[in-house]
Coordinates of C-alpha atoms in Angstrom, one line a residue:
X1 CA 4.1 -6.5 13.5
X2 CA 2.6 -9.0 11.6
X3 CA -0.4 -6.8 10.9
X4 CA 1.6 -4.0 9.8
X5 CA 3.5 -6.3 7.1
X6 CA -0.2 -7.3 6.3
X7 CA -1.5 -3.8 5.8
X8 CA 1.4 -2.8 3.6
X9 CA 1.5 -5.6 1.5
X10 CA -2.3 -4.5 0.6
X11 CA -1.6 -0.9 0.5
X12 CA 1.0 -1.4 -2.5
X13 CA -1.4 -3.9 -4.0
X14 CA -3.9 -1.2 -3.6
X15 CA -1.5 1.5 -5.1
X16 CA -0.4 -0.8 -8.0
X17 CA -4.6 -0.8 -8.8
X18 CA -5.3 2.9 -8.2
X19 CA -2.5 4.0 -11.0
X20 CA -3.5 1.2 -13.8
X21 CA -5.9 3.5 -15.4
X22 CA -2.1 6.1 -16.0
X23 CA -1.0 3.2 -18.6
X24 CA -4.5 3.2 -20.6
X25 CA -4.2 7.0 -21.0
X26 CA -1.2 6.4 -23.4
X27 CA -3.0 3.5 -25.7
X28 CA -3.4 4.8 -29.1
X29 CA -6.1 4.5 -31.9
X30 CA -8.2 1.7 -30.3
X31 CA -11.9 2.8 -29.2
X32 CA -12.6 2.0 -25.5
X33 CA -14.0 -1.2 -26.1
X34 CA -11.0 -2.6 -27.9
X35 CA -8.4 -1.6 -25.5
X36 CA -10.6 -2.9 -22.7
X37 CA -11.0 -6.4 -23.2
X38 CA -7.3 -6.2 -24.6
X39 CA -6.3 -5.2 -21.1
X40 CA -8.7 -7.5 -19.5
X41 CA -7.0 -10.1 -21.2
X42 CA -3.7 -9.5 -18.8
X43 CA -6.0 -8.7 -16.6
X44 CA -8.5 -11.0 -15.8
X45 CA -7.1 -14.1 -17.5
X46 CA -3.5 -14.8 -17.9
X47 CA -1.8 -13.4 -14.7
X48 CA -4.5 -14.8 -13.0
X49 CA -4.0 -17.8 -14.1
X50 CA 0.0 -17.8 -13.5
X51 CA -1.1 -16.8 -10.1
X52 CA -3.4 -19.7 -9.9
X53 CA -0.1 -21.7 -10.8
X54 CA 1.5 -20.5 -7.4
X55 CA -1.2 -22.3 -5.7
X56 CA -0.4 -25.7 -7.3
X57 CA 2.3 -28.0 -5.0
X58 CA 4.8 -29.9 -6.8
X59 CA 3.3 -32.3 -7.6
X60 CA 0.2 -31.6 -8.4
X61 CA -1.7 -30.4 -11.5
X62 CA -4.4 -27.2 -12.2
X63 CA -6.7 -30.0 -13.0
X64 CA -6.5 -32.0 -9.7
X65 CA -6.8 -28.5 -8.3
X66 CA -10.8 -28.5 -9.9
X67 CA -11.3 -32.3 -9.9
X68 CA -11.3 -32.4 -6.6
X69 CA -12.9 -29.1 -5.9
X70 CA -16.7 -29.2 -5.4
X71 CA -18.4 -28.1 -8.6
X72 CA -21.0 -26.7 -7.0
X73 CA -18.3 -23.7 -5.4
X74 CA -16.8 -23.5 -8.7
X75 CA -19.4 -22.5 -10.6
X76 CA -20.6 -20.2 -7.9
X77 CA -17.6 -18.5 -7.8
X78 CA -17.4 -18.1 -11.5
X79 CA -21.4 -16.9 -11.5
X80 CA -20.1 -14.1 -8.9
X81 CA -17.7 -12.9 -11.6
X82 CA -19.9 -12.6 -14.2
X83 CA -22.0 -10.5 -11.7
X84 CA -19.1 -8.8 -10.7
X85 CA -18.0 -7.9 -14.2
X86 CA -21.1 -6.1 -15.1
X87 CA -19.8 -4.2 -11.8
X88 CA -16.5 -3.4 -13.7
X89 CA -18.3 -2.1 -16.9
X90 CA -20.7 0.2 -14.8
X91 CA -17.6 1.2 -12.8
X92 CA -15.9 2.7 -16.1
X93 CA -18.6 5.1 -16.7
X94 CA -18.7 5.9 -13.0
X95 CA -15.1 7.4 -13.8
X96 CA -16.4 9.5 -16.9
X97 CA -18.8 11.4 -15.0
X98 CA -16.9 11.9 -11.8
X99 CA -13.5 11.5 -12.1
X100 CA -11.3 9.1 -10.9
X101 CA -11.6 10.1 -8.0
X102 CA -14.5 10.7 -6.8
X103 CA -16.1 7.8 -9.3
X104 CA -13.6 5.3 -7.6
X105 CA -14.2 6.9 -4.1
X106 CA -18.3 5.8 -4.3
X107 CA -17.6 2.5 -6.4
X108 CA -15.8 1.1 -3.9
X109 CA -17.1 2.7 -0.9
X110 CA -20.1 0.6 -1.8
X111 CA -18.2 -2.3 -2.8
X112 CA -16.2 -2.5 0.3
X113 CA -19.3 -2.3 2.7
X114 CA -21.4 -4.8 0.5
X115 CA -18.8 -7.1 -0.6
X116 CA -18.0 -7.7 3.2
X117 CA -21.6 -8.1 4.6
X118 CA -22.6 -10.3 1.2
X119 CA -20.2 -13.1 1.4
X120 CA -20.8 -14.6 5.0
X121 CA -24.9 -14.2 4.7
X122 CA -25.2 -15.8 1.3
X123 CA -22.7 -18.5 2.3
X124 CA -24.3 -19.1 5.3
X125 CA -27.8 -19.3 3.4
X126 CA -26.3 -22.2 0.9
X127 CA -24.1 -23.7 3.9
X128 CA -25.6 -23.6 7.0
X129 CA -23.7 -25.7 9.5
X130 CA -19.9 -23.3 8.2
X131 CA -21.8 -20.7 10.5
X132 CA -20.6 -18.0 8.3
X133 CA -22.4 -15.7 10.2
X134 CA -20.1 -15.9 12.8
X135 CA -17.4 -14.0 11.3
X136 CA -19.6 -10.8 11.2
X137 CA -18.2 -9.8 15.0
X138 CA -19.2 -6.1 16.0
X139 CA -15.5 -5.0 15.4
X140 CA -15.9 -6.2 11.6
X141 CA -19.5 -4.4 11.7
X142 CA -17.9 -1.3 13.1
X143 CA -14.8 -1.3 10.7
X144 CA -17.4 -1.5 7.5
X145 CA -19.2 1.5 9.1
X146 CA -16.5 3.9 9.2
X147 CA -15.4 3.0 6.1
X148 CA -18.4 3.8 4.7
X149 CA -18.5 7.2 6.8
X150 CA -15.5 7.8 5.4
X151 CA -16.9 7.1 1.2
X152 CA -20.0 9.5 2.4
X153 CA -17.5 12.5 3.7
X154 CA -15.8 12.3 0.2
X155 CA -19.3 12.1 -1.3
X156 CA -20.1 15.4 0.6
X157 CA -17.3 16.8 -0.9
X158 CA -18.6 15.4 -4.5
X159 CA -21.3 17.1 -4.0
X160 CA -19.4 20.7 -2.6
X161 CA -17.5 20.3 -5.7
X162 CA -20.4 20.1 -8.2
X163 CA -22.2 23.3 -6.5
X164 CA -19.1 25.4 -6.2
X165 CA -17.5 25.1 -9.5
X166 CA -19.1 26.3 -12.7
X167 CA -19.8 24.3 -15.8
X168 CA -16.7 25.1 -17.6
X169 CA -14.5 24.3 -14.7
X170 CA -16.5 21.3 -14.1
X171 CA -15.7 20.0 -17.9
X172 CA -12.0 20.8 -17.3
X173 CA -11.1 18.8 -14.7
X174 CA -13.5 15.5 -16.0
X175 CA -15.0 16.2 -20.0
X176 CA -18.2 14.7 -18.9
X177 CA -18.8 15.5 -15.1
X178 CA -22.4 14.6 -14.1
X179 CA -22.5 14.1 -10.4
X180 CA -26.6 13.1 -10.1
X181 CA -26.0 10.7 -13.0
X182 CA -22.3 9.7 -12.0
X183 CA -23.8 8.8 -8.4
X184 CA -26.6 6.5 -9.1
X185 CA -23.9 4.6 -11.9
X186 CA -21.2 5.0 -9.0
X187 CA -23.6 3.3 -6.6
X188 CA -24.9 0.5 -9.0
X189 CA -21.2 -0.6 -9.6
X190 CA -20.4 -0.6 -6.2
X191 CA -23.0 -2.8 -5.2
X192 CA -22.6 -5.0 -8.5
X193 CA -18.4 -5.1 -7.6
X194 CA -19.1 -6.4 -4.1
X195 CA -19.9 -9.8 -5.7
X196 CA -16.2 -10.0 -6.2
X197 CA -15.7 -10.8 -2.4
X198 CA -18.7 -12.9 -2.5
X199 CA -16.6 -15.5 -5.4
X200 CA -14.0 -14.9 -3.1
X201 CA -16.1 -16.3 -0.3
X202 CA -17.9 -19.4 -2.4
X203 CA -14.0 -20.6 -3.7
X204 CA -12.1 -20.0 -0.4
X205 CA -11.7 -23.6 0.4
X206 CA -10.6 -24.5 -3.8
X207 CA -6.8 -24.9 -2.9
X208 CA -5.0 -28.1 -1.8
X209 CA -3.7 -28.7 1.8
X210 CA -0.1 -28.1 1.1
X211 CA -0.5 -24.8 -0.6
X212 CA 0.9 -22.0 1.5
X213 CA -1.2 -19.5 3.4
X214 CA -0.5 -16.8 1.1
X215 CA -1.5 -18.2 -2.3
X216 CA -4.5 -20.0 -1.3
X217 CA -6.7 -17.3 -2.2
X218 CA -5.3 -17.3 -5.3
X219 CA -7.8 -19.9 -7.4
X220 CA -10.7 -18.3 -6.3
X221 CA -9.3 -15.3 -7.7
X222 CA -8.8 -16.6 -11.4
X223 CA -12.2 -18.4 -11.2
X224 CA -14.1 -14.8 -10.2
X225 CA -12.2 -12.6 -12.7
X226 CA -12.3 -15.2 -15.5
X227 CA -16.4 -15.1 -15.2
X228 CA -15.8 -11.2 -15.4
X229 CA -13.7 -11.9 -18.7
X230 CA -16.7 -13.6 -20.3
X231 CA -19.2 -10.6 -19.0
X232 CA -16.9 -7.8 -20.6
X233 CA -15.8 -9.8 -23.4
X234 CA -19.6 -9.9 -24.8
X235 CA -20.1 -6.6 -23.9
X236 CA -16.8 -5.5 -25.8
X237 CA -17.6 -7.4 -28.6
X238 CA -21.1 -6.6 -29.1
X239 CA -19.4 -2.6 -28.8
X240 CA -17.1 -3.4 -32.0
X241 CA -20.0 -4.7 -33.9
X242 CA -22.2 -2.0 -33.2
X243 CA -19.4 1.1 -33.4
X244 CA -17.7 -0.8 -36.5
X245 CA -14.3 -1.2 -34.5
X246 CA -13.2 -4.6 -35.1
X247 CA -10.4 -2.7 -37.1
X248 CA -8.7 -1.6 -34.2
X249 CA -7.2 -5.1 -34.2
X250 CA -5.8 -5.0 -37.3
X251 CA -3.6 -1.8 -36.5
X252 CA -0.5 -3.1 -36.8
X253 CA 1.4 0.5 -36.6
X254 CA -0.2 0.5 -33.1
X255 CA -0.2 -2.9 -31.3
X256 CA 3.5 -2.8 -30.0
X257 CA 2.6 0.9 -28.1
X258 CA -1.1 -0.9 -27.0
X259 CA 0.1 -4.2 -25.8
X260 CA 3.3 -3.1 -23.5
X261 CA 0.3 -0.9 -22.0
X262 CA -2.5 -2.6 -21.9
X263 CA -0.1 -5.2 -20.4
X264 CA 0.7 -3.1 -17.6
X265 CA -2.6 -1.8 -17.0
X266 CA -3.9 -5.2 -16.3
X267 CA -0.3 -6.1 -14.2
X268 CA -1.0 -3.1 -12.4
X269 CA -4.9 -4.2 -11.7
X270 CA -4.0 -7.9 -10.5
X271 CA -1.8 -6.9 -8.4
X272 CA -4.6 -5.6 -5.8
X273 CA -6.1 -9.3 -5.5
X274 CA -2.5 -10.7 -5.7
X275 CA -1.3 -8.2 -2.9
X276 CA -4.7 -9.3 -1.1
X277 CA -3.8 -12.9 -1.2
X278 CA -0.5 -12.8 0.6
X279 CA -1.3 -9.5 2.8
X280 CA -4.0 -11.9 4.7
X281 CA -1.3 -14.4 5.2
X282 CA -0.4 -12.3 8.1
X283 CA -3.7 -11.8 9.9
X284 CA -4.7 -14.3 12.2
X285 CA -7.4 -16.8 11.2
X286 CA -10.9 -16.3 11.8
X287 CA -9.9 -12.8 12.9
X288 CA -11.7 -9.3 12.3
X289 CA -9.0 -8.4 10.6
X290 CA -9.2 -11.2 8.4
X291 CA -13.0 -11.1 7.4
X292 CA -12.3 -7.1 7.0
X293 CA -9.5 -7.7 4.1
X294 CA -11.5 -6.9 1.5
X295 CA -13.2 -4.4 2.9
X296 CA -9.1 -2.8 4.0
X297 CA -8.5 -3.3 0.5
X298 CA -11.3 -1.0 -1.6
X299 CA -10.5 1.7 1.8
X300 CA -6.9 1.6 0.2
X301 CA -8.0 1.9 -3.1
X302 CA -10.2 4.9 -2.5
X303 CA -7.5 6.5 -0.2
X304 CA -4.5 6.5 -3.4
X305 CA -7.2 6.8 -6.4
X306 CA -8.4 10.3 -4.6
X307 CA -4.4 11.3 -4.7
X308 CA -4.0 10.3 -8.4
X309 CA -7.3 13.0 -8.4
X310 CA -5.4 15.4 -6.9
X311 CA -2.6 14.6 -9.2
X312 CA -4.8 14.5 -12.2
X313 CA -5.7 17.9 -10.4
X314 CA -9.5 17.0 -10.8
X315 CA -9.9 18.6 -7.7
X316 CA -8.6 22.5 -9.0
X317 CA -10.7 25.4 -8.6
X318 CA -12.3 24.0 -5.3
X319 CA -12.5 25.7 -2.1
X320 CA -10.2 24.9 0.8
X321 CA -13.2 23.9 2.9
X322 CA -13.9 21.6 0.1
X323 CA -10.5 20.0 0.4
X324 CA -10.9 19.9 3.8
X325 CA -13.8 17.6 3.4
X326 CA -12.2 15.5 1.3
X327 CA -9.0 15.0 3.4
X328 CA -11.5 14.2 6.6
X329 CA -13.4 11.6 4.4
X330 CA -9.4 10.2 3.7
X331 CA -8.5 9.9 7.5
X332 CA -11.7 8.7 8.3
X333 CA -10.7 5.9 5.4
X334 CA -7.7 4.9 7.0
X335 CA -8.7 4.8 10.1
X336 CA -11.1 2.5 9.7
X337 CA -8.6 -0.6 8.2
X338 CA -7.1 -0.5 12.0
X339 CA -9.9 0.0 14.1
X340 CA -10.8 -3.9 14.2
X341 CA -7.2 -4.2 15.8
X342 CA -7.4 -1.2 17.7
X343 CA -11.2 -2.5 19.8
X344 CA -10.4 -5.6 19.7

């Protein structure tokens, strides 16, 4: 029962992340880059931060939290983010040229396998004796492999889509569809993204002894998305310089509609890692299930961003065999967050 709690405390988490790129679509007058880092602001600083507080006993202070912490982890973690962030950047454009759908399906197809392999075998590279490698059991090997059978079946259908459906059509469903070009992007970012779990991995021990289970992960989680802040920050900020949109800030007719949704985008996209945090309160420690969380997460993630694509109805004008694909590649998805549980 416990697992089942776990699962859909990620799955809404997941939800919550799949449907923060609705609130952007109603942002007006700001270029991309401005409404970005705006959103990445809610994002990746503040309500991670006031989930950071969660973590921190009566008691206690946010800077006894780091003092005691070994600097070494911290700024690991935060080194993962930046590296991660250029993973969030790449993942944008991964959605221009192949909707969110299928863009999001890839991304994290690749993030979920690599971000679960990366963080025990570089850990156990700088840390020897925590035998990281340990957690890496065939059930956890097993789960990442379906899970990336399922992201290829959806890329099959990608690809079904792309042949059957002509240029026009293709334009109509996503402005800019390039799937050759959308794939090697899609693929970059996933593999860049996965460095999100590795943070994760670095800062899992950065909490004190009396914080509960299920906000422990929780400073880890500022410390990775705050080093993704500063990557997209300079990369949004170089943007205004060069496009001459510094102005967008200064739209005052516009910042009440912007903020309230730029806001929710980025409560929206917390609430994946916040959903994360407390849905592996319920798995067992040390478990398969536990080393897998990330890796359940980006499955759920893919799974509810592919019916926002069919919502969006990026996926009109294919055949039903195509859909059929698809829907297979979606099973296969799900499947594969309870086949640890299920072998072990």
């Amino acid at each position: 029962m416990n697992i089942f709690v776990g699962l859909l405390i990620i799955a809404v988490g997941a939800f919550c992340q799949s449907s923060c790129y609705v609130p952007i679509n109603k942002i007006k007058g700001w270029a991309w880059e401005s409404y970005w880092i705006v959103q990445g602001v809610f994002a990746w600083l503040i309500l991670p931060f006031l989930g950071l507080l969660l973590a921190v006993p009566a008691g206690h202070s946010v800077g006894e939290l780091f003092a005691q912490a070994g600097s070494f982890n911290i700024w690991m973690t935060i080194l993962f983010g930046a590296l991660w962030g250029i993973g969030g950047l790449t993942f944008g454009l991964s959605m221009r040229y192949l909707g969110v759908a299928l863009g999001q399906s890839i991304a994290l197809g690749t993030c979920a396998g690599l971000g679960t392999v990366m963080g025990p075998v570089l850990l156990n590279i700088f840390f020897p004796e925590l035998n990281a490698l340990e957690s890496l059991t065939f059930a956890v090997i097993l789960g990442v492999v379906v899970c990336l059978v399922g992201i290829a079946v959806i890329g099959i259908a990608g690809g079904m889509k792309s042949a059957s459906l002509s240029e026009e059509e293709k334009k109509q469903a996503v402005k800019d569809f390039n799937f050759p070009k959308g794939l090697v992007i899609a693929l970059l970012a996933g593999f860049m993204s996965g460095c999100f779990n590795v943070g994760l991995e670095f800062g899992k021990t950065i909490h004190f002894a009396e914080t509960k289970e299920m906000f422990q992960t929780l400073p880890a989680t500022f410390l990775v998305t705050l080093g993704g802040f500063v990557t997209n920050a300079v990369y949004c900020f170089w943007q205004n310089q060069k496009n001459r949109t510094w102005g967008d800030y200064a739209k005052k007719e516009v910042w009440g509609n912007n903020l309230l949704f730029c806001l929710l985008a980025g409560a929206l996209w917390y609430s994946q890692f916040f959903g994360l945090s407390l849905g592996k309160s319920f798995f067992e420690p040390g478990s398969s299930m536990m080393t897998l969380a990330f890796c359940i997460l980006m499955a759920f993630n893919v799974t509810f961003s592919n019916v926002w694509g069919i919502i969006l109805k990026e996926w009109k004008g294919c055949s039903g065999k195509t859909i059929a694909v698809l829907v297979c590649g979606l099973v296969i998805l799900v499947f594969s967050t309870f086949l640890p549980e299920l072998i072990k």
